[in-house]
Amino acid sequence: MSTDEPPSGPSEGPAQFARVLPALAAYEQHLNPDAAARDRMRARLLADFPAAVRQAQSRPDPTARRRRFAVALVACVALIASVTGMSVLLSRDAVPGDALYAVKRSAESAELGLIFREHPRAFKHLEFADSRVTELGALLDRPGAPVADFARALADFESDAAAGSRLLTELGADSDDQLFAALADWTTREIGRLRTASVALPPAARQRLEVTMALLERIRQRASELRQRAGCLTITSGAADDIGALPATERCVPVPAREVSPLPSTGASGRAVVSSPTSAPSVADAPARTPSPHLPAPPPIPLPQPSLPQVSTPPPVEAPAPPTGLLPGLLDLLKLPFGLLGPNR
């Protein structure tokens, strides 16, 4: 360090800071423009790129919109599924008059729609009708239950009972006449249950129950009539009403029994003769002609019996027993040198 330069001391720091401060303030003003400067810069950008800026401001992002729509859709589906499942679960014990009884009936209709075979669908209708009788018992346990709730339970019972009867009578006439007996037994059981419940019903509901009992009596009578014609050629008349197929009114013509062909019999010629009701008579089935009294009967022709040639079985050939003793060992020793020499030696 040169001795000509004056030594710097702590007294020069504030003076140097005072000289730098205006430059820092101007630099800060340049980095942070005021409102007027920002407006000028925005106007310049809009003047240079007006179309691009307006398009970017007005056009929404389609990907973000689809993403938001998908999220909202999944949330709505999940909410509906959870609410529906919970409602169906809670509506199992619902009775007419409850808020969830309509949900219970809708779930039963959906269950019926998922059954594609008519036989199980018919019995499912009867099962739902049986549930309506159980709901009547639950209404009796509620003091002061309105008569309208009993009437709705009976109306729903009649709807399911008539639907099941229609399906079972049609199926019984087409394929299985045992369904008539099953329908009659179910009707008898439900009549007994409703008679037991009628003692505790209100007077107005008891009058409504008479309509239901009359419907059940019609179903039982219809099942009995169809069951009586189960062995006839025509079971139904081809017409139907609200509870199913109508029985035929003409005289019952029994179904012909199936003809069973007899066991094969041996004819005069020695061949097996099998009679068939549907086939034309064959030569073997024709009756034997009676010989004329003026001509002698022809002698029977003996049929040749095939004979098989007699094949004699040759006696079994016994293999020679291997030699034993000292001689075989000497023969093997004699063959050993010739075997070593080979065939060409």
Short mmCIF file of C-alpha atoms in Angstrom, two decimals:
data_model
loop_
_atom_site.label_atom_id
_atom_site.label_comp_id
_atom_site.label_asym_id
_atom_site.label_seq_id
_atom_site.Cartn_x
_atom_site.Cartn_y
_atom_site.Cartn_z
CA MET A 1 0.00 0.00 0.00
CA SER A 2 1.38 3.47 -0.93
CA THR A 3 2.11 5.95 1.77
CA ASP A 4 0.73 8.86 -0.34
CA GLU A 5 -2.93 7.71 -0.07
CA PRO A 6 -4.71 8.96 2.96
CA PRO A 7 -5.85 6.22 5.24
CA SER A 8 -9.55 5.51 5.11
CA GLY A 9 -11.35 5.55 8.39
CA PRO A 10 -14.79 4.88 9.69
CA SER A 11 -15.79 8.51 9.19
CA GLU A 12 -15.99 8.07 5.35
CA GLY A 13 -18.73 5.28 5.40
CA PRO A 14 -21.81 7.51 5.82
CA ALA A 15 -20.59 9.87 3.17
CA GLN A 16 -20.14 7.08 0.62
CA PHE A 17 -23.60 5.67 1.41
CA ALA A 18 -25.12 9.11 0.93
CA ARG A 19 -23.58 9.30 -2.56
CA VAL A 20 -24.89 5.78 -3.54
CA LEU A 21 -28.42 6.26 -2.15
CA PRO A 22 -29.83 8.33 -5.08
CA ALA A 23 -28.60 5.70 -7.56
CA LEU A 24 -30.31 2.91 -5.57
CA ALA A 25 -33.55 4.88 -5.42
CA ALA A 26 -33.50 5.45 -9.19
CA TYR A 27 -32.80 1.74 -9.78
CA GLU A 28 -35.66 0.79 -7.50
CA GLN A 29 -37.98 3.12 -9.38
CA HIS A 30 -36.86 1.53 -12.63
CA LEU A 31 -37.54 -2.01 -11.32
CA ASN A 32 -40.93 -1.10 -9.79
CA PRO A 33 -42.75 1.12 -12.31
CA ASP A 34 -45.62 3.18 -11.15
CA ALA A 35 -49.21 2.80 -12.29
CA ALA A 36 -48.78 5.12 -15.23
CA ALA A 37 -45.77 3.18 -16.49
CA ARG A 38 -47.64 -0.11 -16.17
CA ASP A 39 -50.55 1.30 -18.15
CA ARG A 40 -48.22 2.43 -20.88
CA MET A 41 -46.58 -1.01 -21.09
CA ARG A 42 -50.00 -2.76 -21.20
CA ALA A 43 -51.19 -0.45 -23.95
CA ARG A 44 -48.03 -1.15 -25.93
CA LEU A 45 -48.51 -4.94 -25.61
CA LEU A 46 -52.16 -4.72 -26.63
CA ALA A 47 -51.20 -2.56 -29.58
CA ASP A 48 -48.52 -5.00 -30.71
CA PHE A 49 -50.42 -8.32 -30.14
CA PRO A 50 -54.13 -7.50 -29.91
CA ALA A 51 -55.56 -10.63 -31.54
CA ALA A 52 -53.38 -13.14 -29.66
CA VAL A 53 -54.05 -11.55 -26.29
CA ARG A 54 -57.81 -11.31 -26.79
CA GLN A 55 -57.99 -14.92 -28.03
CA ALA A 56 -56.01 -16.18 -25.06
CA GLN A 57 -58.27 -14.26 -22.67
CA SER A 58 -61.57 -15.31 -24.23
CA ARG A 59 -60.91 -19.03 -25.09
CA PRO A 60 -61.33 -21.44 -22.14
CA ASP A 61 -59.25 -24.59 -21.76
CA PRO A 62 -61.27 -27.53 -23.22
CA THR A 63 -59.17 -30.13 -21.40
CA ALA A 64 -59.77 -28.51 -18.05
CA ARG A 65 -63.50 -28.23 -18.79
CA ARG A 66 -63.78 -31.92 -19.70
CA ARG A 67 -61.79 -32.86 -16.65
CA ARG A 68 -64.08 -30.87 -14.37
CA PHE A 69 -67.16 -32.39 -16.04
CA ALA A 70 -65.80 -35.94 -15.61
CA VAL A 71 -65.05 -35.36 -11.95
CA ALA A 72 -68.53 -33.93 -11.37
CA LEU A 73 -70.17 -36.84 -13.22
CA VAL A 74 -68.28 -39.47 -11.22
CA ALA A 75 -69.16 -37.70 -8.00
CA CYS A 76 -72.87 -37.60 -8.95
CA VAL A 77 -72.92 -41.29 -9.90
CA ALA A 78 -71.19 -42.28 -6.67
CA LEU A 79 -73.61 -40.17 -4.66
CA ILE A 80 -76.66 -41.62 -6.40
CA ALA A 81 -75.38 -45.19 -6.01
CA SER A 82 -74.65 -44.75 -2.33
CA VAL A 83 -77.98 -43.08 -1.62
CA THR A 84 -79.89 -45.70 -3.62
CA GLY A 85 -78.12 -48.60 -1.96
CA MET A 86 -78.71 -47.18 1.48
CA SER A 87 -82.35 -46.49 0.69
CA VAL A 88 -82.94 -50.04 -0.59
CA LEU A 89 -81.24 -51.46 2.48
CA LEU A 90 -83.34 -49.38 4.85
CA SER A 91 -86.59 -50.05 2.97
CA ARG A 92 -86.62 -53.81 3.62
CA ASP A 93 -88.83 -53.41 6.68
CA ALA A 94 -90.92 -50.57 5.24
CA VAL A 95 -94.73 -50.90 5.29
CA PRO A 96 -97.40 -48.88 3.49
CA GLY A 97 -97.39 -45.36 4.84
CA ASP A 98 -93.61 -45.20 5.33
CA ALA A 99 -91.48 -42.87 3.23
CA LEU A 100 -89.33 -45.76 1.94
CA TYR A 101 -92.21 -48.03 0.94
CA ALA A 102 -92.15 -46.65 -2.61
CA VAL A 103 -88.44 -47.43 -2.77
CA LYS A 104 -89.17 -50.99 -1.64
CA ARG A 105 -91.77 -51.48 -4.37
CA SER A 106 -89.41 -50.01 -6.99
CA ALA A 107 -86.67 -52.41 -5.92
CA GLU A 108 -89.11 -55.33 -6.25
CA SER A 109 -90.08 -54.20 -9.75
CA ALA A 110 -86.40 -54.00 -10.69
CA GLU A 111 -85.84 -57.51 -9.33
CA LEU A 112 -88.71 -58.82 -11.43
CA GLY A 113 -87.26 -57.13 -14.49
CA LEU A 114 -84.00 -59.00 -14.03
CA ILE A 115 -85.75 -62.42 -14.06
CA PHE A 116 -85.98 -63.54 -17.69
CA ARG A 117 -87.64 -66.97 -17.20
CA GLU A 118 -91.40 -67.01 -16.65
CA HIS A 119 -91.42 -69.89 -14.15
CA PRO A 120 -89.30 -68.19 -11.44
CA ARG A 121 -90.93 -64.83 -12.20
CA ALA A 122 -94.36 -66.28 -11.41
CA PHE A 123 -93.25 -67.60 -8.03
CA LYS A 124 -91.48 -64.29 -7.33
CA HIS A 125 -94.86 -62.54 -7.73
CA LEU A 126 -96.36 -64.93 -5.20
CA GLU A 127 -93.45 -64.27 -2.86
CA PHE A 128 -94.05 -60.53 -3.02
CA ALA A 129 -97.76 -61.07 -2.42
CA ASP A 130 -96.86 -63.09 0.67
CA SER A 131 -94.79 -60.13 1.87
CA ARG A 132 -97.87 -57.89 1.66
CA VAL A 133 -99.67 -60.14 4.16
CA THR A 134 -96.66 -59.85 6.47
CA GLU A 135 -96.89 -56.05 6.14
CA LEU A 136 -100.54 -56.23 7.19
CA GLY A 137 -99.41 -57.86 10.42
CA ALA A 138 -96.86 -55.09 10.93
CA LEU A 139 -99.57 -52.46 10.43
CA LEU A 140 -101.72 -54.15 13.04
CA ASP A 141 -98.89 -53.69 15.54
CA ARG A 142 -99.06 -49.92 14.98
CA PRO A 143 -101.92 -48.41 16.94
CA GLY A 144 -103.92 -45.89 14.98
CA ALA A 145 -102.66 -46.91 11.54
CA PRO A 146 -104.81 -45.28 8.84
CA VAL A 147 -107.18 -47.40 6.77
CA ALA A 148 -105.51 -46.15 3.57
CA ASP A 149 -102.33 -48.05 4.48
CA PHE A 150 -104.28 -51.31 4.86
CA ALA A 151 -106.03 -50.66 1.55
CA ARG A 152 -102.72 -50.08 -0.24
CA ALA A 153 -101.24 -53.29 1.16
CA LEU A 154 -104.29 -55.26 0.01
CA ALA A 155 -104.20 -53.63 -3.44
CA ASP A 156 -100.54 -54.52 -3.88
CA PHE A 157 -101.29 -58.06 -2.72
CA GLU A 158 -104.02 -58.41 -5.34
CA SER A 159 -101.69 -57.10 -8.07
CA ASP A 160 -98.94 -59.62 -7.32
CA ALA A 161 -101.37 -62.50 -6.78
CA ALA A 162 -103.12 -61.89 -10.12
CA ALA A 163 -99.80 -61.57 -11.98
CA GLY A 164 -98.51 -64.83 -10.50
CA SER A 165 -101.78 -66.60 -11.29
CA ARG A 166 -101.67 -65.50 -14.93
CA LEU A 167 -98.17 -66.82 -15.43
CA LEU A 168 -98.74 -70.12 -13.61
CA THR A 169 -101.96 -70.96 -15.45
CA GLU A 170 -100.31 -70.33 -18.81
CA LEU A 171 -97.25 -72.39 -17.90
CA GLY A 172 -99.37 -75.20 -16.47
CA ALA A 173 -101.44 -75.45 -19.63
CA ASP A 174 -98.34 -75.50 -21.82
CA SER A 175 -95.90 -77.76 -20.04
CA ASP A 176 -96.42 -78.64 -16.37
CA ASP A 177 -99.91 -79.29 -14.96
CA GLN A 178 -98.45 -79.65 -11.45
CA LEU A 179 -98.34 -75.85 -11.30
CA PHE A 180 -102.12 -75.83 -10.91
CA ALA A 181 -101.80 -77.77 -7.65
CA ALA A 182 -99.04 -75.43 -6.43
CA LEU A 183 -101.20 -72.38 -7.17
CA ALA A 184 -104.22 -73.91 -5.39
CA ASP A 185 -102.14 -74.76 -2.30
CA TRP A 186 -100.67 -71.26 -2.14
CA THR A 187 -104.12 -69.68 -2.44
CA THR A 188 -105.51 -71.85 0.33
CA ARG A 189 -102.63 -70.90 2.63
CA GLU A 190 -103.03 -67.17 1.96
CA ILE A 191 -106.79 -67.34 2.57
CA GLY A 192 -106.12 -68.82 6.00
CA ARG A 193 -103.58 -66.11 6.84
CA LEU A 194 -105.92 -63.31 5.78
CA ARG A 195 -108.81 -64.77 7.76
CA THR A 196 -106.61 -64.81 10.85
CA ALA A 197 -105.60 -61.18 10.33
CA SER A 198 -109.16 -60.02 9.59
CA VAL A 199 -110.15 -60.31 13.26
CA ALA A 200 -107.91 -57.39 14.25
CA LEU A 201 -108.50 -55.20 11.18
CA PRO A 202 -110.51 -51.98 11.43
CA PRO A 203 -114.09 -52.23 10.10
CA ALA A 204 -113.34 -50.22 6.95
CA ALA A 205 -110.25 -52.34 6.20
CA ARG A 206 -112.29 -55.51 6.83
CA GLN A 207 -114.69 -54.46 4.08
CA ARG A 208 -111.76 -53.92 1.72
CA LEU A 209 -110.45 -57.37 2.67
CA GLU A 210 -113.61 -59.00 1.31
CA VAL A 211 -112.59 -57.94 -2.21
CA THR A 212 -109.20 -59.57 -1.75
CA MET A 213 -110.77 -62.77 -0.39
CA ALA A 214 -113.10 -62.92 -3.39
CA LEU A 215 -110.10 -62.66 -5.74
CA LEU A 216 -108.31 -65.50 -3.93
CA GLU A 217 -111.41 -67.68 -4.13
CA ARG A 218 -111.54 -67.08 -7.89
CA ILE A 219 -107.89 -68.03 -8.25
CA ARG A 220 -108.37 -71.21 -6.24
CA GLN A 221 -111.45 -72.16 -8.24
CA ARG A 222 -109.61 -71.51 -11.51
CA ALA A 223 -106.64 -73.62 -10.45
CA SER A 224 -108.98 -76.48 -9.45
CA GLU A 225 -110.85 -76.38 -12.77
CA LEU A 226 -107.66 -76.39 -14.79
CA ARG A 227 -106.26 -79.18 -12.66
CA GLN A 228 -109.34 -81.33 -13.36
CA ARG A 229 -108.73 -80.99 -17.11
CA ALA A 230 -105.05 -81.87 -16.84
CA GLY A 231 -105.64 -85.25 -18.53
CA CYS A 232 -107.66 -83.82 -21.42
CA LEU A 233 -106.50 -82.98 -24.89
CA THR A 234 -107.64 -79.37 -24.44
CA ILE A 235 -107.06 -77.78 -21.05
CA THR A 236 -107.78 -74.14 -21.80
CA SER A 237 -110.20 -72.44 -24.16
CA GLY A 238 -107.52 -70.15 -25.58
CA ALA A 239 -108.93 -67.09 -23.80
CA ALA A 240 -107.78 -65.43 -20.58
CA ASP A 241 -108.93 -62.87 -18.03
CA ASP A 242 -107.34 -60.94 -15.18
CA ILE A 243 -106.27 -64.08 -13.26
CA GLY A 244 -105.10 -66.25 -16.13
CA ALA A 245 -106.22 -68.80 -18.70
CA LEU A 246 -109.85 -69.89 -18.88
CA PRO A 247 -110.60 -73.63 -18.81
CA ALA A 248 -112.10 -75.31 -21.83
CA THR A 249 -115.85 -75.93 -21.77
CA GLU A 250 -116.18 -78.83 -24.22
CA ARG A 251 -116.30 -82.45 -23.21
CA CYS A 252 -113.02 -83.80 -21.93
CA VAL A 253 -111.31 -86.06 -24.43
CA PRO A 254 -108.66 -88.03 -22.55
CA VAL A 255 -105.14 -87.96 -23.83
CA PRO A 256 -104.45 -91.30 -25.54
CA ALA A 257 -102.08 -93.50 -23.65
CA ARG A 258 -98.74 -94.01 -25.23
CA GLU A 259 -98.66 -97.34 -27.05
CA VAL A 260 -95.76 -99.47 -25.96
CA SER A 261 -94.47 -101.90 -28.59
CA PRO A 262 -94.52 -105.56 -27.43
CA LEU A 263 -91.43 -107.63 -27.02
CA PRO A 264 -89.96 -109.04 -30.22
CA SER A 265 -91.72 -112.29 -31.16
CA THR A 266 -90.43 -115.01 -33.41
CA GLY A 267 -92.44 -115.62 -36.57
CA ALA A 268 -92.89 -118.79 -38.49
CA SER A 269 -89.80 -118.10 -40.50
CA GLY A 270 -87.65 -117.74 -37.43
CA ARG A 271 -87.24 -113.93 -37.78
CA ALA A 272 -88.07 -111.47 -35.05
CA VAL A 273 -91.34 -109.63 -35.72
CA VAL A 274 -91.84 -106.18 -34.11
CA SER A 275 -95.18 -104.43 -34.59
CA SER A 276 -95.15 -100.65 -34.90
CA PRO A 277 -98.43 -98.64 -34.82
CA THR A 278 -97.11 -95.92 -37.10
CA SER A 279 -95.32 -97.99 -39.73
CA ALA A 280 -96.92 -99.71 -42.70
CA PRO A 281 -97.40 -103.49 -42.42
CA SER A 282 -94.41 -105.40 -43.65
CA VAL A 283 -94.12 -108.79 -45.23
CA ALA A 284 -93.19 -110.36 -41.92
CA ASP A 285 -96.35 -108.88 -40.29
CA ALA A 286 -98.71 -110.31 -42.98
CA PRO A 287 -100.77 -113.32 -41.86
CA ALA A 288 -99.72 -116.70 -43.17
CA ARG A 289 -101.73 -117.97 -46.08
CA THR A 290 -103.94 -121.02 -45.49
CA PRO A 291 -103.04 -123.81 -47.95
CA SER A 292 -105.74 -124.89 -50.32
CA PRO A 293 -107.64 -128.11 -49.30
CA HIS A 294 -107.18 -129.53 -52.78
CA LEU A 295 -103.38 -129.22 -52.73
CA PRO A 296 -101.05 -130.80 -50.27
CA ALA A 297 -99.25 -128.49 -47.96
CA PRO A 298 -95.72 -127.76 -49.04
CA PRO A 299 -93.09 -129.32 -46.87
CA PRO A 300 -91.17 -126.92 -44.70
CA ILE A 301 -87.93 -125.78 -46.19
CA PRO A 302 -85.07 -126.39 -43.77
CA LEU A 303 -82.94 -123.35 -43.39
CA PRO A 304 -79.21 -123.96 -43.73
CA GLN A 305 -77.37 -123.44 -40.55
CA PRO A 306 -73.98 -121.83 -41.01
CA SER A 307 -71.16 -123.98 -39.80
CA LEU A 308 -67.78 -122.71 -38.77
CA PRO A 309 -64.63 -124.64 -39.67
CA GLN A 310 -63.07 -126.48 -36.83
CA VAL A 311 -59.67 -125.05 -36.10
CA SER A 312 -57.37 -127.32 -34.20
CA THR A 313 -55.19 -125.71 -31.64
CA PRO A 314 -51.58 -126.84 -31.92
CA PRO A 315 -50.02 -128.17 -28.76
CA PRO A 316 -47.77 -125.76 -26.94
CA VAL A 317 -44.11 -126.00 -27.80
CA GLU A 318 -41.96 -126.48 -24.79
CA ALA A 319 -38.65 -124.66 -24.78
CA PRO A 320 -35.64 -126.93 -24.21
CA ALA A 321 -34.27 -126.83 -20.76
CA PRO A 322 -30.81 -125.32 -20.48
CA PRO A 323 -28.06 -127.92 -20.00
CA THR A 324 -26.61 -128.24 -16.60
CA GLY A 325 -23.38 -129.75 -15.38
CA LEU A 326 -19.69 -129.51 -16.37
CA LEU A 327 -20.13 -129.93 -20.14
CA PRO A 328 -21.68 -126.50 -20.83
CA GLY A 329 -18.81 -124.74 -19.10
CA LEU A 330 -16.21 -126.61 -21.25
CA LEU A 331 -18.11 -125.68 -24.41
CA ASP A 332 -18.06 -122.02 -23.48
CA LEU A 333 -14.29 -122.14 -22.93
CA LEU A 334 -13.80 -123.69 -26.35
CA LYS A 335 -15.87 -120.97 -28.05
CA LEU A 336 -13.92 -118.14 -26.44
CA PRO A 337 -10.78 -118.24 -28.73
CA PHE A 338 -12.91 -118.39 -31.86
CA GLY A 339 -14.90 -115.44 -30.71
CA LEU A 340 -11.72 -113.40 -30.17
CA LEU A 341 -10.47 -114.16 -33.68
CA GLY A 342 -13.63 -112.79 -35.25
CA PRO A 343 -15.53 -114.02 -38.32
CA ASN A 344 -12.91 -112.74 -40.88
CA ARG A 345 -9.88 -114.32 -39.38
#
